[in-house]
Coordinates of C-alpha atoms in Angstrom, one line a residue:
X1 CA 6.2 29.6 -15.6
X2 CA 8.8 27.8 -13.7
X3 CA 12.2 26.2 -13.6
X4 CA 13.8 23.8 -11.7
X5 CA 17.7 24.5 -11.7
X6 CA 19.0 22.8 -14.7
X7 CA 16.6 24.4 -16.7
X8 CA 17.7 27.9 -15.5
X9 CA 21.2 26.7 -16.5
X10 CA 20.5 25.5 -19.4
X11 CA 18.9 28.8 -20.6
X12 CA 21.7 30.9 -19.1
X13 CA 24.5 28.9 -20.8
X14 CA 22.3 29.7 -24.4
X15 CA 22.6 33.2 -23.4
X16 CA 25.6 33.1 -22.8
X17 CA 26.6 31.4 -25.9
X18 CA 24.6 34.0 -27.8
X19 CA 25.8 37.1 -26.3
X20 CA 29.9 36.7 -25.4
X21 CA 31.7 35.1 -28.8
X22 CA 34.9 33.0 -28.4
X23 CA 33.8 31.7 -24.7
X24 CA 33.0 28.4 -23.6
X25 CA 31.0 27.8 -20.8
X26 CA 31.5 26.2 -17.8
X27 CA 29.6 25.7 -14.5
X28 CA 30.6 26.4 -10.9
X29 CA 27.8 25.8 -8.2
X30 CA 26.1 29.6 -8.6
X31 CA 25.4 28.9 -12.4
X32 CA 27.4 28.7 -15.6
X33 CA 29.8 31.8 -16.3
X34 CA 31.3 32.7 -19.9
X35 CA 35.1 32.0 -19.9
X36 CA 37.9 32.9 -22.6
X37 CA 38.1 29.9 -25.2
X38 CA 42.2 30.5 -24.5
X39 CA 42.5 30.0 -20.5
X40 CA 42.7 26.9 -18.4
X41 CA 40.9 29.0 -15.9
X42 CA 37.3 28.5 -15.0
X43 CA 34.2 29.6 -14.1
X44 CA 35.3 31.0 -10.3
X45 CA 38.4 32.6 -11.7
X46 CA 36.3 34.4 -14.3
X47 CA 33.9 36.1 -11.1
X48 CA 36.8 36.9 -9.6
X49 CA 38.4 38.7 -12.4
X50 CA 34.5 40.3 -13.3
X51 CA 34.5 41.2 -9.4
X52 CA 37.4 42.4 -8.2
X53 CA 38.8 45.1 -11.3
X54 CA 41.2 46.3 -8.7
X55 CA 45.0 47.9 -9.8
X56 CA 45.0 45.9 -12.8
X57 CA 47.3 43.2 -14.0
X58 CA 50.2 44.8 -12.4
X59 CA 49.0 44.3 -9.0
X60 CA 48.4 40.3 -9.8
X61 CA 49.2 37.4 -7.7
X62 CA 53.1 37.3 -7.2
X63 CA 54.4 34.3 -9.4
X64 CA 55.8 32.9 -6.4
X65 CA 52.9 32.0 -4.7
X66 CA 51.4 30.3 -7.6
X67 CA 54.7 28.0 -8.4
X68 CA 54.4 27.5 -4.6
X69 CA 50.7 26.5 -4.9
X70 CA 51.3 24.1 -7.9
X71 CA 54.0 22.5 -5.8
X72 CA 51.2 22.2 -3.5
X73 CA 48.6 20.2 -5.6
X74 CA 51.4 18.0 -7.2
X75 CA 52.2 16.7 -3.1
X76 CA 48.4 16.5 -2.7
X77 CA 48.2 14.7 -5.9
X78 CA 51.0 12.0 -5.0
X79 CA 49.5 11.8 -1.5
X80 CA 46.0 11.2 -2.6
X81 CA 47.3 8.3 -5.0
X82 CA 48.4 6.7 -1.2
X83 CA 45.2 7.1 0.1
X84 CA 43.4 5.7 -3.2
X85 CA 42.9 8.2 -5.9
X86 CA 43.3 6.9 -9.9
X87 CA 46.8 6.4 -10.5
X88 CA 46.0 8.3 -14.2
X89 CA 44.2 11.3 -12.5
X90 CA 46.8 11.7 -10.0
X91 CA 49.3 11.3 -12.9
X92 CA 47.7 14.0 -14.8
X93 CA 46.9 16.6 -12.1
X94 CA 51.1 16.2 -11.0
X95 CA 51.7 16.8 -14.9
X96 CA 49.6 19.8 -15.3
X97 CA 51.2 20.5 -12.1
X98 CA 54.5 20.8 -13.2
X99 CA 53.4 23.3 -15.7
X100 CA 52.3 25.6 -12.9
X101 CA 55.9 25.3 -11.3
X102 CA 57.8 26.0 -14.2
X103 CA 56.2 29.2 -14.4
X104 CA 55.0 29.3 -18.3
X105 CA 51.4 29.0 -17.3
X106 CA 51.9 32.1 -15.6
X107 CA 53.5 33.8 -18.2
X108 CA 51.0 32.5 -20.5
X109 CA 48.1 34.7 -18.2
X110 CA 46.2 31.8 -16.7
X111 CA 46.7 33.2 -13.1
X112 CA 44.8 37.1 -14.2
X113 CA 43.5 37.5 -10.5
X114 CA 45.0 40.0 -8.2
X115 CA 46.2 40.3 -4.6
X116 CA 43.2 42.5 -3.7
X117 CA 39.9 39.3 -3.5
X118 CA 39.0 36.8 -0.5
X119 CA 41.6 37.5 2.4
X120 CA 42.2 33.6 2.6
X121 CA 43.3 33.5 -1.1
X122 CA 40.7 31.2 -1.8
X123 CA 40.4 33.0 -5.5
X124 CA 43.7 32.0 -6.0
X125 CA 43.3 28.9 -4.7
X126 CA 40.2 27.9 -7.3
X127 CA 41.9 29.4 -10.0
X128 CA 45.3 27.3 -9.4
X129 CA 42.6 24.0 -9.1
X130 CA 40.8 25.1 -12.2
X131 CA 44.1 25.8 -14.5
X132 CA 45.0 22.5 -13.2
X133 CA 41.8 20.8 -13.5
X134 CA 41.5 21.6 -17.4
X135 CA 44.9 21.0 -17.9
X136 CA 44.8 17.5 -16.5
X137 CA 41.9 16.9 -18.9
X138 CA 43.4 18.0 -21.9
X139 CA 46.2 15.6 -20.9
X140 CA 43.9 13.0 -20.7
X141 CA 42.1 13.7 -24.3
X142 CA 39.2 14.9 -22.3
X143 CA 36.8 17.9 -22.9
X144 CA 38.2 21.4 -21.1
X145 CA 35.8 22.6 -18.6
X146 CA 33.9 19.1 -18.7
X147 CA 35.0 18.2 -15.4
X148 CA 35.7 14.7 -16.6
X149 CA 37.4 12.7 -15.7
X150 CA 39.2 15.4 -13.6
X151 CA 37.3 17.7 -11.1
X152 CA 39.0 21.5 -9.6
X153 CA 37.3 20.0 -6.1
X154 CA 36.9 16.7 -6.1
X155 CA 40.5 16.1 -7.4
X156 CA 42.6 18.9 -7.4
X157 CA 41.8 20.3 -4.0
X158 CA 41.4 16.8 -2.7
X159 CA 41.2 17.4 1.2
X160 CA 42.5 21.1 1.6
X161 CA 40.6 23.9 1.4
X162 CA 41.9 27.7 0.9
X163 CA 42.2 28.2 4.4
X164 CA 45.5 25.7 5.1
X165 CA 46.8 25.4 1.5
X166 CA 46.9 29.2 0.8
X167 CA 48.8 30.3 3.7
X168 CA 51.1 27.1 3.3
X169 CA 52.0 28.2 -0.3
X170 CA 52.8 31.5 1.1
X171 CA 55.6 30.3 3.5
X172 CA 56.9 27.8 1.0
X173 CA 56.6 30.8 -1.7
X174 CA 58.5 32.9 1.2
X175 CA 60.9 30.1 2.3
X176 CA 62.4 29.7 -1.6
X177 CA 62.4 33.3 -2.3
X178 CA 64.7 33.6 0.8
X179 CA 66.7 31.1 -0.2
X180 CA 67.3 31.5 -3.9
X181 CA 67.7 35.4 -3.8
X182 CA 68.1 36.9 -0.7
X183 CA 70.9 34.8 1.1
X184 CA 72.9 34.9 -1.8
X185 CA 73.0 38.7 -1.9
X186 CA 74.0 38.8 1.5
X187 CA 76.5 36.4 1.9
X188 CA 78.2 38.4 -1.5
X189 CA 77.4 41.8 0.2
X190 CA 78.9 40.1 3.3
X191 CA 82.1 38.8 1.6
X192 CA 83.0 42.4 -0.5
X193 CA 82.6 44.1 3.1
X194 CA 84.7 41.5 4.3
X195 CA 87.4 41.9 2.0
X196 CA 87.4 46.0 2.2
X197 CA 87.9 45.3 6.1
X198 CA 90.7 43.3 5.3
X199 CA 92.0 45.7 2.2
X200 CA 91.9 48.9 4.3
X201 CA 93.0 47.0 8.1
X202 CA 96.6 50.0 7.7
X203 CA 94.8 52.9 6.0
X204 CA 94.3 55.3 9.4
X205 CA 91.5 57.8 9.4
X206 CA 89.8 60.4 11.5
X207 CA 86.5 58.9 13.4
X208 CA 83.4 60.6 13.3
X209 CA 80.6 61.1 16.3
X210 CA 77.5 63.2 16.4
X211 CA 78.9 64.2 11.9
X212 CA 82.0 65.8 14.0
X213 CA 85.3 64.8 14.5
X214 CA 86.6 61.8 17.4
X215 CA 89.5 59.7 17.6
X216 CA 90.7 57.8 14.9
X217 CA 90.5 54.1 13.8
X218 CA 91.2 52.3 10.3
X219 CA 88.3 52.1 7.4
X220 CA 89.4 48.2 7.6
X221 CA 87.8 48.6 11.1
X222 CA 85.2 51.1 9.9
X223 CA 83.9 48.8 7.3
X224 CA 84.7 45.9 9.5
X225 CA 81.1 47.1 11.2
X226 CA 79.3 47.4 8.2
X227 CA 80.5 43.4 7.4
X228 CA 79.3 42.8 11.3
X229 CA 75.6 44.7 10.8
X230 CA 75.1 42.4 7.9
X231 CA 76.3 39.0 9.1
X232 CA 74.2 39.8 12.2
X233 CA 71.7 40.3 9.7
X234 CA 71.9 36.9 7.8
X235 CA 71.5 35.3 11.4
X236 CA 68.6 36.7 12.3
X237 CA 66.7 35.7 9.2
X238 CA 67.8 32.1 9.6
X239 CA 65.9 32.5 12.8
X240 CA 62.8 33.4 11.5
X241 CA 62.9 30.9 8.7
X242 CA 63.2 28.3 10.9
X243 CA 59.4 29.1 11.8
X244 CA 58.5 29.7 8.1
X245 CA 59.0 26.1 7.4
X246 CA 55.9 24.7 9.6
X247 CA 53.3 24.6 7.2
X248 CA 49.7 24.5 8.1
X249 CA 48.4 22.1 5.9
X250 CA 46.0 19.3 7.4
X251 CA 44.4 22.1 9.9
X252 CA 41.6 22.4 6.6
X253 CA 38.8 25.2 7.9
X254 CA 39.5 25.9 11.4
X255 CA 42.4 23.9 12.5
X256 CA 40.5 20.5 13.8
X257 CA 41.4 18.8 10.4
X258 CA 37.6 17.9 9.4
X259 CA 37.6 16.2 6.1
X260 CA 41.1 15.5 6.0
X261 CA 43.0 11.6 6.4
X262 CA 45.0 11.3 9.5
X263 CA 48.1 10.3 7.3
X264 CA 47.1 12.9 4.9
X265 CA 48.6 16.3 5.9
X266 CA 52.2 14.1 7.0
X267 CA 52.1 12.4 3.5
X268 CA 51.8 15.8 1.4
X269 CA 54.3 18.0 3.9
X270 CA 56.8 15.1 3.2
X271 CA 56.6 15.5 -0.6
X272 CA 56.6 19.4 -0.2
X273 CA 59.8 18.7 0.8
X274 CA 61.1 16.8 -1.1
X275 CA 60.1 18.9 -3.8
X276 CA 61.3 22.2 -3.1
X277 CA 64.8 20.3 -1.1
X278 CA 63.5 22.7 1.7
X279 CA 63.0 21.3 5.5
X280 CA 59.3 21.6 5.9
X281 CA 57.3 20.2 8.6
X282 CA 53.7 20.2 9.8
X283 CA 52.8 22.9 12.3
X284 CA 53.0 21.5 15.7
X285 CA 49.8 23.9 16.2
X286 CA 47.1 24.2 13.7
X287 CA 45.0 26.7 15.2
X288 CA 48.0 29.0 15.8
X289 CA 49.7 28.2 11.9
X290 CA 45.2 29.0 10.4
X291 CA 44.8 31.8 13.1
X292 CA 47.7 34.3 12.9
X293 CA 50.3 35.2 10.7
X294 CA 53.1 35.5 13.2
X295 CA 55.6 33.8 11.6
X296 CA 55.7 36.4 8.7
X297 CA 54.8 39.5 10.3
X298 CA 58.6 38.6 12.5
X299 CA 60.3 37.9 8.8
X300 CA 59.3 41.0 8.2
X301 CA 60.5 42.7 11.2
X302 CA 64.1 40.8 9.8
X303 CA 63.3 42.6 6.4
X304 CA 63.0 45.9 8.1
X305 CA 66.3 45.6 10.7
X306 CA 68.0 44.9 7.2
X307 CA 66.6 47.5 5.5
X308 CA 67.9 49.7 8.2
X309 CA 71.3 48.6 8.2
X310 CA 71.4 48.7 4.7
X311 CA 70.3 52.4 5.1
X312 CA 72.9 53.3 7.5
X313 CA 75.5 51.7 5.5
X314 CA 74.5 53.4 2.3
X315 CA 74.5 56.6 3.7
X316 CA 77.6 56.4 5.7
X317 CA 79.3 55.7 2.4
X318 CA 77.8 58.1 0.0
X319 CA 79.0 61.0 2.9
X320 CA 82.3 59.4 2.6
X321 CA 82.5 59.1 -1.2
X322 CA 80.7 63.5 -1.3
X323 CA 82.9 65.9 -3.6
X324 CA 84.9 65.0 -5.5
X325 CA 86.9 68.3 -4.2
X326 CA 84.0 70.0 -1.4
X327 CA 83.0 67.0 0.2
X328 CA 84.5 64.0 2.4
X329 CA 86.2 62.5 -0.3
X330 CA 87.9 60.0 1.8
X331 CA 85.9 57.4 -0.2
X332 CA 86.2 57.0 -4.6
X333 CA 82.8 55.4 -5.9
X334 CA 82.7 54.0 -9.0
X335 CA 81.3 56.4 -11.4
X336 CA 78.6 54.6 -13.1
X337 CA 77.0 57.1 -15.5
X338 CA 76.7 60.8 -15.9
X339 CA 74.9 62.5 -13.1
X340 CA 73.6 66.1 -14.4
X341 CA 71.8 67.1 -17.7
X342 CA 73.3 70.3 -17.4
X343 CA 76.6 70.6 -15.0
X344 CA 79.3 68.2 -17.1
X345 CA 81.1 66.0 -15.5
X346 CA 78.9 65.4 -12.6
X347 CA 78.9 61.7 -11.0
X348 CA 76.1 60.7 -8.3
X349 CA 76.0 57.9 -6.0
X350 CA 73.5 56.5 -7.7
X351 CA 73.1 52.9 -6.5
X352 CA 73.5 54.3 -3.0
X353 CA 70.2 56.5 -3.3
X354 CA 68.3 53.4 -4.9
X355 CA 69.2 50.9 -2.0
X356 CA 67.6 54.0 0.2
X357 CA 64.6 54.4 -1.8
X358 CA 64.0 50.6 -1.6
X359 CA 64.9 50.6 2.2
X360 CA 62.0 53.2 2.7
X361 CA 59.8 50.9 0.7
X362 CA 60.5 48.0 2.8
X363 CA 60.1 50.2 6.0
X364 CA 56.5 51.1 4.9
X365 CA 55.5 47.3 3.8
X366 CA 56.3 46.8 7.0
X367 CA 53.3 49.1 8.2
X368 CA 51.3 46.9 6.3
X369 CA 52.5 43.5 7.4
X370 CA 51.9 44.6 11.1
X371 CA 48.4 45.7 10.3
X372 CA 47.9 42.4 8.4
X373 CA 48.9 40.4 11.3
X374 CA 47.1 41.9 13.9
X375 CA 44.0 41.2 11.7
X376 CA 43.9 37.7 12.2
X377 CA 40.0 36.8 13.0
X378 CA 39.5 34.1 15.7
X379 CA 41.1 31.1 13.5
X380 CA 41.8 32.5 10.0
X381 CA 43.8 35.4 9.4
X382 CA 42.1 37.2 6.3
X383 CA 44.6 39.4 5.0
X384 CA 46.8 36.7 3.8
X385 CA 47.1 38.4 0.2
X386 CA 48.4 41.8 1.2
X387 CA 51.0 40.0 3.6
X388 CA 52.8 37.7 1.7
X389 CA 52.6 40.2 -1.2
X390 CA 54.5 42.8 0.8
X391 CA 56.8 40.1 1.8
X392 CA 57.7 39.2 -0.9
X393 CA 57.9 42.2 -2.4
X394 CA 60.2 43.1 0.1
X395 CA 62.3 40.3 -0.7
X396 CA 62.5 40.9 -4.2
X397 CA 63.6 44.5 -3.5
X398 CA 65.9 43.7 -0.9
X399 CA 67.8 41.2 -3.0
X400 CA 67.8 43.0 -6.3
X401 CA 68.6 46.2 -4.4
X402 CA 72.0 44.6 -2.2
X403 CA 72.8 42.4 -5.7
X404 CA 73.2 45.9 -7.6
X405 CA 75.3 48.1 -4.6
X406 CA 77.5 45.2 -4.4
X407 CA 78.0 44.8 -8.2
X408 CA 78.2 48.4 -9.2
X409 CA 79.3 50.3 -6.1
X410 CA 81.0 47.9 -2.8
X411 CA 83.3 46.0 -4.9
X412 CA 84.8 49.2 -6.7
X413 CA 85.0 51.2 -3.9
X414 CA 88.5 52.8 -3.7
X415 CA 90.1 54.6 -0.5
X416 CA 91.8 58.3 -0.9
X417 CA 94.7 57.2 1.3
X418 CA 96.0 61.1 0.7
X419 CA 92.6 62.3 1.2
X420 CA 91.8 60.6 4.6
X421 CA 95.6 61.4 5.8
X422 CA 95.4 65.4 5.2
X423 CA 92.0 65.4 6.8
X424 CA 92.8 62.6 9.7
X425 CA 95.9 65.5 10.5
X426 CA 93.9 68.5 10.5
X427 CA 91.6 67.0 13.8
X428 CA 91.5 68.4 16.7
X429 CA 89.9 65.7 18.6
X430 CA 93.6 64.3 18.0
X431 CA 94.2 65.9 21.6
X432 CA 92.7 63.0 23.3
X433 CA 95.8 61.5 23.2
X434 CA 97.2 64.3 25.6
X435 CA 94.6 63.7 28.2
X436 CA 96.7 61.1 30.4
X437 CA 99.9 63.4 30.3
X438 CA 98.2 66.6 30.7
X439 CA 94.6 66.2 32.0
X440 CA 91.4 66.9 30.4
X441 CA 90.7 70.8 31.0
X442 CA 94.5 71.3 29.5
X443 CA 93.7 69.7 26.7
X444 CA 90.7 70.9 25.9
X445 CA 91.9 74.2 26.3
X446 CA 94.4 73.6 23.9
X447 CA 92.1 72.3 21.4
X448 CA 89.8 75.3 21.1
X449 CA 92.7 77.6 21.2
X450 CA 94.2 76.2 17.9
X451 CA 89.9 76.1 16.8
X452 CA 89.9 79.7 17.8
X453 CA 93.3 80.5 16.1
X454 CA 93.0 78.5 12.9
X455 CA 97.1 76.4 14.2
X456 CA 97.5 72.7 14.7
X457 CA 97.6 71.2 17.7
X458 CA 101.2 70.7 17.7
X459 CA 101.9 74.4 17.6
X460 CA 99.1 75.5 20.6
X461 CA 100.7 72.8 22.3
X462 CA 104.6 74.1 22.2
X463 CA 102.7 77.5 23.6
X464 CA 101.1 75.6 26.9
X465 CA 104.8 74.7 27.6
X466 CA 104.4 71.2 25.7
X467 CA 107.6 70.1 24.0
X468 CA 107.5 69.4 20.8
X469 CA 109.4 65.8 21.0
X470 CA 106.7 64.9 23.6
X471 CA 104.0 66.0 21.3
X472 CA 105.1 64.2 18.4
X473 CA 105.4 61.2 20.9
X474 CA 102.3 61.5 22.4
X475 CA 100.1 62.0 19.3
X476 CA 100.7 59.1 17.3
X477 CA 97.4 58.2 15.8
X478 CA 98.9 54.6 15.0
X479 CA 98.5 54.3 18.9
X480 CA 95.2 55.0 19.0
X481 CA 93.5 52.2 17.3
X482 CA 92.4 50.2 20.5
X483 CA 93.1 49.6 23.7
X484 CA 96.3 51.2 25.8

């Protein structure tokens, strides 16, 4: 006995009805699939979750990138209604639309997919048109999953496809993440630093070189170059944003645009825009925007350089804060909570070893952003997923991390003025000052002598025939700050 095709689907939607309670069914072009009576999703959400049980809902599709993608359909939507598609359906798909921005849909566990699926995000993609799609019909009074008088392909993903809308909701994902988290804990990272340098501009210490003693300068100069790492830091990444904002939307499969309106790709870019307040533009280059990931594999490269600086600055200070009594001590961190089980009293920098941790992190997401966008296949890059989660992952971290050092270490940060002044008079690398009276070898001689002997300087000095009014007029660290 045979079948044509709706009779196969009609007996597989009664089997389906008998065998999985609390499902409706709906139909995608493989067949119908079972799908939770509680979801907006739809039938090509529900393979995806049945085929790719990968890291579970903790590795799901960052929440950015779906706001970002519902931004997306709402400009389609209003851009469609230009071209000719029912004011009421365009209406309802920008409603439903707005749910998907505000994030409660998400929270609500209509987006279950995960990063690991199609490389293109097309998953995500059909499941953002599907939630959409039934949404728009409830709106309407419609029947969920009906397809009517809204359709996820016909509607919804009205000229795009998951090869130029994915990869544009990643940089405007990317772009507003930037903006709304990470600049902000720069530029407050940037201005504690920046009032340390000016805090600390008399306070004279002993330089370090190679973790051993050199000349001296102030910590207001010292920290003066942590404020500079970071400021050239913010200036790089507005570099690379500038690139993130060319979106590759009207470039459709392959770059050439097939199926798309001529005004289409200008008309939805434009309301991108003015939705998210954000500068974005079409790519000036489809093939390049479809075919690599360049733009975010040099973000991330921005990510990284921070992430190091960060690291060295972290560091640098939790050396300077060790002790309280057998350490550096020339630094005072706040103490933030108890930092043994068993030795009382103990304080760690704490907030300095979790900006390192996440640093590391960001260093090895980098691995996988450079892997990801080297692997982009003649003219689609297929590992959008696991880059723009790392970026933005990296972001996240990034932010959160700087937010907390600032709050709960940078700005309490207190000098040991006695501290650094014992140890700054105890250097020997003070003798640099002698070199243009005396000459090098002399000096140096005179440094390892009062090494050797466990004196000061001033006293090996007054024994190689040095006076001591000289000495004391010679060595004046004061003097030694910058240029003769």
């Amino acid at each position: 006995m045979s079948f044509d095709q709706k009779e196969m689907f009609n007996l597989m939607y009664k089997l389906a009805r008998l065998t999985v309670p609390d499902t409706r069914v709906e139909y995608d072009s493989m067949g119908p699939v079972s799908v939770p009576l509680d979801r907006l999703f739809g039938p090509q959400t529900m393979r995806s979750v049945m085929n790719f049980q990968i890291g579970g809902m903790e590795e799901r599709m960052p929440r950015p990138i779906i706001v970002a993608l519902g931004m997306l359909k709402k400009a389609a939507a209003l851009a469609n209604q230009d071209l000719g598609l029912d004011p009421k359906v365009a209406e309802a798909i920008s409603s439903a639309a707005d749910e998907v921005i505000s994030g409660k849909l998400y929270d609500e566990h209509h987006f279950p997919l995960v990063i690991w699926q199609a490389g293109s995000g097309a998953h995500t993609n059909m499941n953002v048109n599907e939630v959409i799609c039934n949404r728009a019909i409830e709106l309407l009074g419609g029947q969920m999953g009906s397809k009517n008088p809204v359709d996820p392909h016909e509607h919804v993903n009205k000229f795009q496809c998951s090869n130029d809308g994915f990869s544009s909701a990643v940089n405007i994902a990317v772009a507003m993440e930037l903006q709304e988290k990470l600049y902000p804990a720069l530029r407050r990272v940037i201005d504690t630093l920046g009032q340390k340098q000016q805090l600390w501009k008399d306070i004279i210490k002993i330089g370090r070189t190679h973790l051993m003693d050199a000349v001296p300068l102030t910590l207001g100069q010292e920290f003066s170059g942590y404020k500079q790492m970071m400021t050239h830091s913010r200036e790089r990444l507005d570099s690379a944003l500038s690139r993130l904002y060319q979106l590759s939307l009207g470039g459709c499969l392959v770059g050439t645009g097939y199926i798309s309106p001529k005004d289409f790709s200008s008309k939805c870019v434009k309301q991108i825009a003015t939705i998210t307040g954000l500068p974005f533009v079409n790519a000036p280059n489809l093939f390049e925007a479809l075919g690599c990931r360049d733009e975010l594999v040099e973000l991330h490269g921005v990510l990284n350089a921070i992430a190091a600086s960060t690291m060295k600055i972290a560091n640098d200070i939790r050396f300077l804060g060790s002790g309280p009594r057998c350490g550096l001590g020339e630094l005072q961190l706040p103490e933030n909570e108890p930092g043994s089980s068993i030795m009382p009293g103990k304080v760690n920098p704490t907030q300095c070893e979790a900006i390192t941790m996440i640093c590391a992190q960001i260093m090895g997401n980098q691995v996988a952003v450079s892997v990801g966008g080297a692997n982009g296949h003649f003219e689609l890059n297929a590992f959008m997923p696991l880059i723009a989660s790392n970026v933005l992952r990296s972001i996240v971290l990034l932010s959160d991390g700087l937010e907390a050092l600032n709050k709960n270490c940078l700005e309490g940060i207190q000098a040991n003025t006695a501290r650094i002044k014992s140890i700054m008079n105890e250097s020997l690398m003070l003798v640099t000052a002698l070199n243009p009276h005396i000459g090098y070898d002399r000096a140096a001689l005179i440094a390892k002598t009062a090494h050797a002997n466990g004196t000061t300087l001033r006293q090996e000095a007054i024994n190689e025939g040095i006076t001591g009014a000289d000495f004391d007029n010679w060595v004046r660290p004061e003097n030694m700050l910058g240029p003769e």
